[in-house]
Amino acid sequence: MLLRHAPYTLELRHPFGIASNTRTSTPATLLEVEHDGVIGYGEAAMPPHLGESQASVAAFLTLATPLLTAVHDPFQLAEILPALDALAPGNTAAKAAVDIALHDWIGKKLGTPWHRIWGLDAAQAPVTSFTIGIDTIDIVRQKTREASIYKIIKVKLGRDDATDRAIITAIREVTDVPLTIDANQGWKNRDSALRLIEWCATQGVVFIEQPMPKEQLDDTAWLRERSPLPLIADENCQRLVDIAKLVGAFHGVNIKLMKCTGLREAHKMIILARALGLKVMLGCMTETSCAISAAAQLSPLVDWADLDGALLIKNDCFRGTTIVDGKLTLSKLPGIGAEKISR
Ligand code: MG
């Protein structure tokens, strides 16, 4: 099997602010595997605060090249992906790029998109939220107006209590659609977090993502006992092994391909989370329609989708899953359901 990869910088439409930082671009790496005349596409997206970079992805892929070029049957995911995972700890976005490309290759070889291979009905794909980053109140209002086609809006909070309330109030001046909140670990005190969540419950908020730092799991469990809104783990939920630990601290989990090494593990995580009675959300980083379309193949299985990553960038070089009337609409393309449109 041949392996090709190149860095690609995702240019954001607006500066994107979360609790810890603001950025205008996201480094990514695009990857192709080729075997038997079929090309599978994959992508790694690396928001800098998560620790991977174009250089670390290139280094991991160099390490993985002997393993991957020796692959004679890309269908053997059960053998290839654990061997890839064992090469080095971490590197989850780099591993996801390979996982996505192999899934794309297999689906193209079969002429079938992955949601059909998994036995899922594309008509069951959920609406997706659209994310409003932390910004000035005027820009928050403007971004909210621009997001009028979306049936649900995700709001980044977590800088300080007054700013958080001002952002929600500004959004409520513009729209009455349901909101979800992502505090990105920004609320450090459980009592003030509870007061803010109680207020959010009066503002049409549906759930709260990662209210407190991942190290404060006991405080999060305290909050879960009292919160009028469901709490969803993001930074606390990276991979399959994390899920069982979250029962009792959260009501659900946010699964992302770039955190969990790709589609194969994400599928297992959804099944396990369901078995443990947890709600499931499918999220993303800023990504092209390559990784977004891949994640969307799993979307008929989840309660909530936040797959707006390709909408936040100016230079999407893939076409695949689209959003029609706020709802994820999977393409009929095989594999991950995306095609390359420019280089
Ligand atoms: Mg999050």
Short mmCIF file of C-alpha atoms and ligand atoms in Angstrom, two decimals:
data_model
loop_
_atom_site.label_atom_id
_atom_site.label_comp_id
_atom_site.label_asym_id
_atom_site.label_seq_id
_atom_site.Cartn_x
_atom_site.Cartn_y
_atom_site.Cartn_z
CA MET A 1 0.00 0.00 0.00
CA LEU A 2 1.24 3.51 -0.85
CA LEU A 3 1.04 6.33 1.68
CA ARG A 4 1.16 10.06 0.88
CA HIS A 5 0.66 12.98 3.22
CA ALA A 6 1.07 16.76 3.21
CA PRO A 7 0.44 19.62 5.66
CA TYR A 8 -2.66 21.75 4.99
CA THR A 9 -3.60 24.86 6.96
CA LEU A 10 -7.31 25.38 7.58
CA GLU A 11 -8.16 29.09 7.32
CA LEU A 12 -11.00 30.04 9.67
CA ARG A 13 -13.85 32.30 8.54
CA HIS A 14 -13.84 34.09 11.92
CA PRO A 15 -11.27 34.10 14.74
CA PHE A 16 -12.41 31.21 16.97
CA GLY A 17 -12.36 31.80 20.72
CA ILE A 18 -12.74 29.16 23.44
CA ALA A 19 -12.14 29.34 27.20
CA SER A 20 -8.34 29.00 26.91
CA ASN A 21 -7.38 30.73 23.62
CA THR A 22 -8.38 32.33 20.29
CA ARG A 23 -7.02 31.31 16.86
CA THR A 24 -7.44 32.17 13.13
CA SER A 25 -6.25 28.92 11.56
CA THR A 26 -5.92 25.23 12.40
CA PRO A 27 -2.99 23.11 11.23
CA ALA A 28 -4.05 19.90 9.50
CA THR A 29 -2.45 17.08 7.51
CA LEU A 30 -4.12 15.44 4.51
CA LEU A 31 -3.31 11.81 3.85
CA GLU A 32 -3.91 9.32 1.04
CA VAL A 33 -3.52 5.56 0.94
CA GLU A 34 -3.43 3.88 -2.47
CA HIS A 35 -3.75 0.17 -3.20
CA ASP A 36 -5.15 -1.78 -6.15
CA GLY A 37 -5.84 1.47 -8.04
CA VAL A 38 -8.13 2.83 -5.30
CA ILE A 39 -7.28 5.93 -3.21
CA GLY A 40 -8.59 6.44 0.32
CA TYR A 41 -8.49 9.91 1.88
CA GLY A 42 -7.84 10.80 5.51
CA GLU A 43 -7.20 13.91 7.56
CA ALA A 44 -5.65 14.90 10.87
CA ALA A 45 -6.72 18.26 12.37
CA MET A 46 -4.62 19.61 15.25
CA PRO A 47 -5.94 22.56 17.29
CA PRO A 48 -2.63 23.62 18.93
CA HIS A 49 -3.80 23.39 22.56
CA LEU A 50 -4.33 19.62 22.10
CA GLY A 51 -0.62 18.92 21.66
CA GLU A 52 -0.26 17.54 18.12
CA SER A 53 1.22 19.50 15.19
CA GLN A 54 1.97 19.03 11.50
CA ALA A 55 5.52 18.09 12.57
CA SER A 56 4.37 15.50 15.12
CA VAL A 57 1.95 13.98 12.60
CA ALA A 58 4.70 13.79 9.97
CA ALA A 59 7.02 12.15 12.52
CA PHE A 60 4.37 9.59 13.50
CA LEU A 61 3.59 8.81 9.86
CA THR A 62 7.31 8.30 9.19
CA LEU A 63 7.32 5.84 12.08
CA ALA A 64 4.21 4.15 10.64
CA THR A 65 5.45 3.97 7.02
CA PRO A 66 7.09 0.51 7.26
CA LEU A 67 3.91 -0.94 8.81
CA LEU A 68 1.56 0.69 6.30
CA THR A 69 3.58 0.11 3.14
CA ALA A 70 3.73 -3.58 4.10
CA VAL A 71 -0.10 -3.82 4.13
CA HIS A 72 -1.27 -6.14 1.38
CA ASP A 73 -4.94 -6.28 2.43
CA PRO A 74 -6.35 -2.97 3.71
CA PHE A 75 -9.55 -4.78 4.79
CA GLN A 76 -7.63 -6.19 7.80
CA LEU A 77 -8.45 -3.26 10.12
CA ALA A 78 -8.51 -5.53 13.18
CA GLU A 79 -4.82 -6.22 12.62
CA ILE A 80 -3.58 -2.95 11.12
CA LEU A 81 -5.11 -0.41 13.51
CA PRO A 82 -4.02 -1.97 16.85
CA ALA A 83 -0.48 -2.31 15.41
CA LEU A 84 -0.58 1.37 14.39
CA ASP A 85 -1.86 2.37 17.84
CA ALA A 86 0.95 0.44 19.52
CA LEU A 87 3.70 2.29 17.63
CA ALA A 88 3.59 5.26 20.04
CA PRO A 89 1.24 6.64 22.72
CA GLY A 90 -0.93 9.67 21.92
CA ASN A 91 -0.81 10.89 18.30
CA THR A 92 -4.58 10.37 18.13
CA ALA A 93 -5.17 12.76 15.20
CA ALA A 94 -2.36 11.16 13.17
CA LYS A 95 -3.84 7.72 13.90
CA ALA A 96 -7.30 9.01 12.95
CA ALA A 97 -5.98 10.18 9.56
CA VAL A 98 -4.86 6.63 8.76
CA ASP A 99 -8.05 5.07 10.15
CA ILE A 100 -10.22 7.41 8.03
CA ALA A 101 -8.19 6.75 4.87
CA LEU A 102 -8.40 2.96 5.35
CA HIS A 103 -12.16 3.15 5.91
CA ASP A 104 -12.46 5.30 2.79
CA TRP A 105 -10.44 2.80 0.79
CA ILE A 106 -12.54 -0.17 1.99
CA GLY A 107 -15.85 1.58 1.32
CA LYS A 108 -14.72 2.63 -2.16
CA LYS A 109 -13.54 -0.91 -2.90
CA LEU A 110 -17.01 -2.16 -1.88
CA GLY A 111 -18.76 0.75 -3.62
CA THR A 112 -20.66 1.47 -0.38
CA PRO A 113 -20.68 4.29 2.17
CA TRP A 114 -19.84 3.26 5.75
CA HIS A 115 -23.23 4.12 7.23
CA ARG A 116 -24.65 1.36 5.03
CA ILE A 117 -21.88 -1.09 5.95
CA TRP A 118 -22.80 -0.45 9.62
CA GLY A 119 -26.48 -0.96 8.82
CA LEU A 120 -27.51 2.64 9.52
CA ASP A 121 -30.24 4.72 7.87
CA ALA A 122 -28.94 8.07 6.56
CA ALA A 123 -32.44 9.49 7.10
CA GLN A 124 -31.85 9.10 10.86
CA ALA A 125 -28.90 11.55 10.80
CA PRO A 126 -29.57 14.31 13.35
CA VAL A 127 -29.52 18.07 12.99
CA THR A 128 -26.12 19.56 13.70
CA SER A 129 -25.37 22.45 15.97
CA PHE A 130 -23.39 25.43 14.71
CA THR A 131 -20.72 26.79 17.07
CA ILE A 132 -20.37 30.41 18.17
CA GLY A 133 -16.92 31.03 19.64
CA ILE A 134 -16.14 33.49 22.42
CA ASP A 135 -15.96 37.01 21.00
CA THR A 136 -17.13 40.59 21.55
CA ILE A 137 -20.87 40.93 22.13
CA ASP A 138 -21.40 42.63 18.74
CA ILE A 139 -19.58 39.84 16.89
CA VAL A 140 -21.51 37.19 18.88
CA ARG A 141 -24.77 38.81 17.74
CA GLN A 142 -23.54 38.99 14.14
CA LYS A 143 -22.37 35.34 14.13
CA THR A 144 -25.72 34.29 15.61
CA ARG A 145 -27.62 36.11 12.82
CA GLU A 146 -25.39 34.39 10.23
CA ALA A 147 -26.28 31.02 11.84
CA SER A 148 -30.02 31.41 11.28
CA ILE A 149 -30.39 28.19 9.22
CA TYR A 150 -29.26 26.04 12.17
CA LYS A 151 -31.84 24.46 14.45
CA ILE A 152 -29.49 24.39 17.42
CA ILE A 153 -26.56 26.63 18.35
CA LYS A 154 -23.54 25.63 20.43
CA VAL A 155 -22.07 28.45 22.49
CA LYS A 156 -18.51 28.53 23.77
CA LEU A 157 -18.32 29.90 27.32
CA GLY A 158 -15.99 29.57 30.28
CA ARG A 159 -13.97 32.80 30.53
CA ASP A 160 -15.82 34.46 33.46
CA ASP A 161 -19.36 34.54 34.84
CA ALA A 162 -20.26 38.06 33.64
CA THR A 163 -18.97 37.40 30.10
CA ASP A 164 -20.78 34.06 29.97
CA ARG A 165 -24.12 35.61 30.95
CA ALA A 166 -23.59 38.54 28.55
CA ILE A 167 -22.94 36.17 25.63
CA ILE A 168 -26.10 34.12 26.30
CA THR A 169 -28.16 37.29 26.75
CA ALA A 170 -26.85 38.69 23.43
CA ILE A 171 -27.67 35.44 21.59
CA ARG A 172 -31.17 35.41 23.11
CA GLU A 173 -31.75 38.92 21.68
CA VAL A 174 -31.26 37.43 18.20
CA THR A 175 -32.68 33.89 18.29
CA ASP A 176 -34.87 31.53 20.30
CA VAL A 177 -33.44 28.23 18.95
CA PRO A 178 -32.23 25.71 21.54
CA LEU A 179 -28.66 26.32 22.75
CA THR A 180 -25.97 23.97 23.95
CA ILE A 181 -23.05 25.24 25.99
CA ASP A 182 -19.43 24.19 25.95
CA ALA A 183 -17.49 25.59 28.91
CA ASN A 184 -14.26 23.80 27.84
CA GLN A 185 -13.31 23.18 31.51
CA GLY A 186 -13.61 26.92 32.22
CA TRP A 187 -15.72 26.75 35.41
CA LYS A 188 -13.41 26.00 38.34
CA ASN A 189 -15.84 26.46 41.26
CA ARG A 190 -18.70 23.96 41.56
CA ASP A 191 -21.08 26.28 43.45
CA SER A 192 -20.83 29.11 40.92
CA ALA A 193 -20.97 26.54 38.10
CA LEU A 194 -24.26 25.23 39.51
CA ARG A 195 -25.73 28.74 39.75
CA LEU A 196 -24.77 29.44 36.14
CA ILE A 197 -26.22 26.10 34.97
CA GLU A 198 -29.46 26.83 36.84
CA TRP A 199 -29.66 30.18 35.06
CA CYS A 200 -28.84 28.54 31.70
CA ALA A 201 -31.76 26.15 32.26
CA THR A 202 -34.07 29.20 32.18
CA GLN A 203 -32.51 30.34 28.86
CA GLY A 204 -33.45 27.39 26.63
CA VAL A 205 -30.14 25.55 27.04
CA VAL A 206 -30.27 21.80 26.27
CA PHE A 207 -27.02 20.55 27.85
CA ILE A 208 -23.63 21.63 29.19
CA GLU A 209 -20.41 20.25 27.75
CA GLN A 210 -17.36 19.83 30.01
CA PRO A 211 -18.27 22.40 32.68
CA MET A 212 -15.24 21.81 34.90
CA PRO A 213 -11.55 20.88 34.50
CA LYS A 214 -11.01 17.23 33.70
CA GLU A 215 -9.00 16.84 36.93
CA GLN A 216 -12.10 17.85 38.96
CA LEU A 217 -14.10 14.69 38.31
CA ASP A 218 -15.39 14.56 41.91
CA ASP A 219 -16.69 18.13 41.63
CA THR A 220 -18.28 17.23 38.30
CA ALA A 221 -20.02 14.25 39.97
CA TRP A 222 -21.27 16.65 42.69
CA LEU A 223 -22.57 18.94 39.94
CA ARG A 224 -24.21 16.03 38.11
CA GLU A 225 -26.27 15.21 41.23
CA ARG A 226 -27.68 18.75 41.26
CA SER A 227 -27.61 20.00 37.66
CA PRO A 228 -31.00 20.61 36.02
CA LEU A 229 -29.27 20.07 32.63
CA PRO A 230 -27.37 17.02 31.30
CA LEU A 231 -23.57 17.23 31.55
CA ILE A 232 -21.57 15.90 28.60
CA ALA A 233 -17.90 14.89 28.88
CA ASP A 234 -15.51 16.16 26.22
CA GLU A 235 -11.99 16.73 27.60
CA ASN A 236 -12.70 13.92 30.11
CA CYS A 237 -13.59 11.50 27.30
CA GLN A 238 -10.76 10.79 24.90
CA ARG A 239 -10.85 7.08 24.10
CA LEU A 240 -12.78 3.85 24.67
CA VAL A 241 -10.95 3.18 27.94
CA ASP A 242 -12.26 6.45 29.45
CA ILE A 243 -15.97 5.83 29.08
CA ALA A 244 -16.68 3.50 32.01
CA LYS A 245 -15.00 5.99 34.42
CA LEU A 246 -17.46 8.72 33.47
CA VAL A 247 -20.64 6.96 34.63
CA GLY A 248 -21.85 8.94 37.67
CA ALA A 249 -19.94 12.10 36.74
CA PHE A 250 -21.60 12.88 33.41
CA HIS A 251 -24.86 12.09 31.64
CA GLY A 252 -23.18 11.59 28.27
CA VAL A 253 -20.02 11.76 26.19
CA ASN A 254 -18.78 13.78 23.22
CA ILE A 255 -16.91 11.50 20.81
CA LYS A 256 -14.53 12.98 18.22
CA LEU A 257 -12.46 11.13 15.64
CA MET A 258 -9.36 13.27 16.32
CA LYS A 259 -9.40 12.35 20.03
CA CYS A 260 -10.18 8.65 19.74
CA THR A 261 -8.00 7.55 16.76
CA GLY A 262 -10.80 7.30 14.23
CA LEU A 263 -13.97 5.59 13.07
CA ARG A 264 -13.25 2.08 14.33
CA GLU A 265 -12.77 3.16 17.95
CA ALA A 266 -15.53 5.81 17.75
CA HIS A 267 -18.01 3.10 16.71
CA LYS A 268 -17.00 0.95 19.69
CA MET A 269 -17.28 3.98 22.02
CA ILE A 270 -20.83 4.68 20.90
CA ILE A 271 -21.86 1.07 21.53
CA LEU A 272 -20.22 1.03 24.99
CA ALA A 273 -21.63 4.41 26.01
CA ARG A 274 -25.13 3.26 25.04
CA ALA A 275 -24.70 0.02 27.01
CA LEU A 276 -23.73 2.08 30.08
CA GLY A 277 -26.79 4.31 29.72
CA LEU A 278 -24.89 7.40 28.56
CA LYS A 279 -26.11 9.89 25.98
CA VAL A 280 -23.87 10.28 22.93
CA MET A 281 -22.79 13.38 21.08
CA LEU A 282 -20.57 13.34 18.00
CA GLY A 283 -18.21 16.30 17.75
CA CYS A 284 -15.30 17.55 15.68
CA MET A 285 -12.42 20.00 15.45
CA THR A 286 -12.21 22.54 12.65
CA GLU A 287 -11.80 20.01 9.84
CA THR A 288 -12.40 19.75 6.09
CA SER A 289 -15.37 17.81 4.71
CA CYS A 290 -13.04 14.78 4.61
CA ALA A 291 -13.02 14.11 8.38
CA ILE A 292 -16.49 15.65 8.85
CA SER A 293 -18.05 13.33 6.24
CA ALA A 294 -16.29 10.38 7.89
CA ALA A 295 -17.75 11.27 11.31
CA ALA A 296 -21.16 11.85 9.75
CA GLN A 297 -21.25 8.17 8.72
CA LEU A 298 -21.77 7.40 12.44
CA SER A 299 -24.27 10.18 13.05
CA PRO A 300 -27.48 8.12 12.73
CA LEU A 301 -26.36 6.41 15.99
CA VAL A 302 -26.10 9.52 18.19
CA ASP A 303 -28.36 11.85 20.16
CA TRP A 304 -26.66 15.09 19.14
CA ALA A 305 -24.21 16.04 16.40
CA ASP A 306 -21.85 18.98 16.42
CA LEU A 307 -20.28 18.47 13.00
CA ASP A 308 -19.91 22.05 11.85
CA GLY A 309 -16.10 21.99 11.49
CA ALA A 310 -16.05 22.38 7.70
CA LEU A 311 -18.46 25.33 7.87
CA LEU A 312 -15.99 27.26 10.02
CA ILE A 313 -13.23 27.22 7.37
CA LYS A 314 -12.72 29.11 4.08
CA ASN A 315 -10.63 26.53 2.21
CA ASP A 316 -12.51 23.23 2.38
CA CYS A 317 -10.85 21.01 -0.25
CA PHE A 318 -13.42 18.18 0.01
CA ARG A 319 -17.12 17.91 -0.76
CA GLY A 320 -19.33 15.39 1.05
CA THR A 321 -21.80 15.66 3.90
CA THR A 322 -23.82 18.86 3.66
CA ILE A 323 -26.23 20.60 5.99
CA VAL A 324 -29.74 20.97 4.62
CA ASP A 325 -32.17 22.92 6.80
CA GLY A 326 -29.82 22.37 9.75
CA LYS A 327 -29.83 18.57 9.29
CA LEU A 328 -26.77 16.50 8.38
CA THR A 329 -27.27 15.17 4.87
CA LEU A 330 -24.94 12.33 3.93
CA SER A 331 -23.76 12.06 0.32
CA LYS A 332 -24.30 8.86 -1.66
CA LEU A 333 -20.53 8.60 -2.29
CA PRO A 334 -18.86 5.35 -1.14
CA GLY A 335 -16.35 5.09 1.71
CA ILE A 336 -16.40 8.11 3.99
CA GLY A 337 -18.78 9.85 1.59
CA ALA A 338 -16.45 12.65 0.46
CA GLU A 339 -14.59 13.61 -2.72
CA LYS A 340 -11.56 15.81 -3.18
CA ILE A 341 -12.38 19.02 -5.07
CA SER A 342 -9.06 20.91 -5.11
CA ARG A 343 -5.45 20.67 -4.01
MG MG B 1 -16.02 20.58 23.67
#
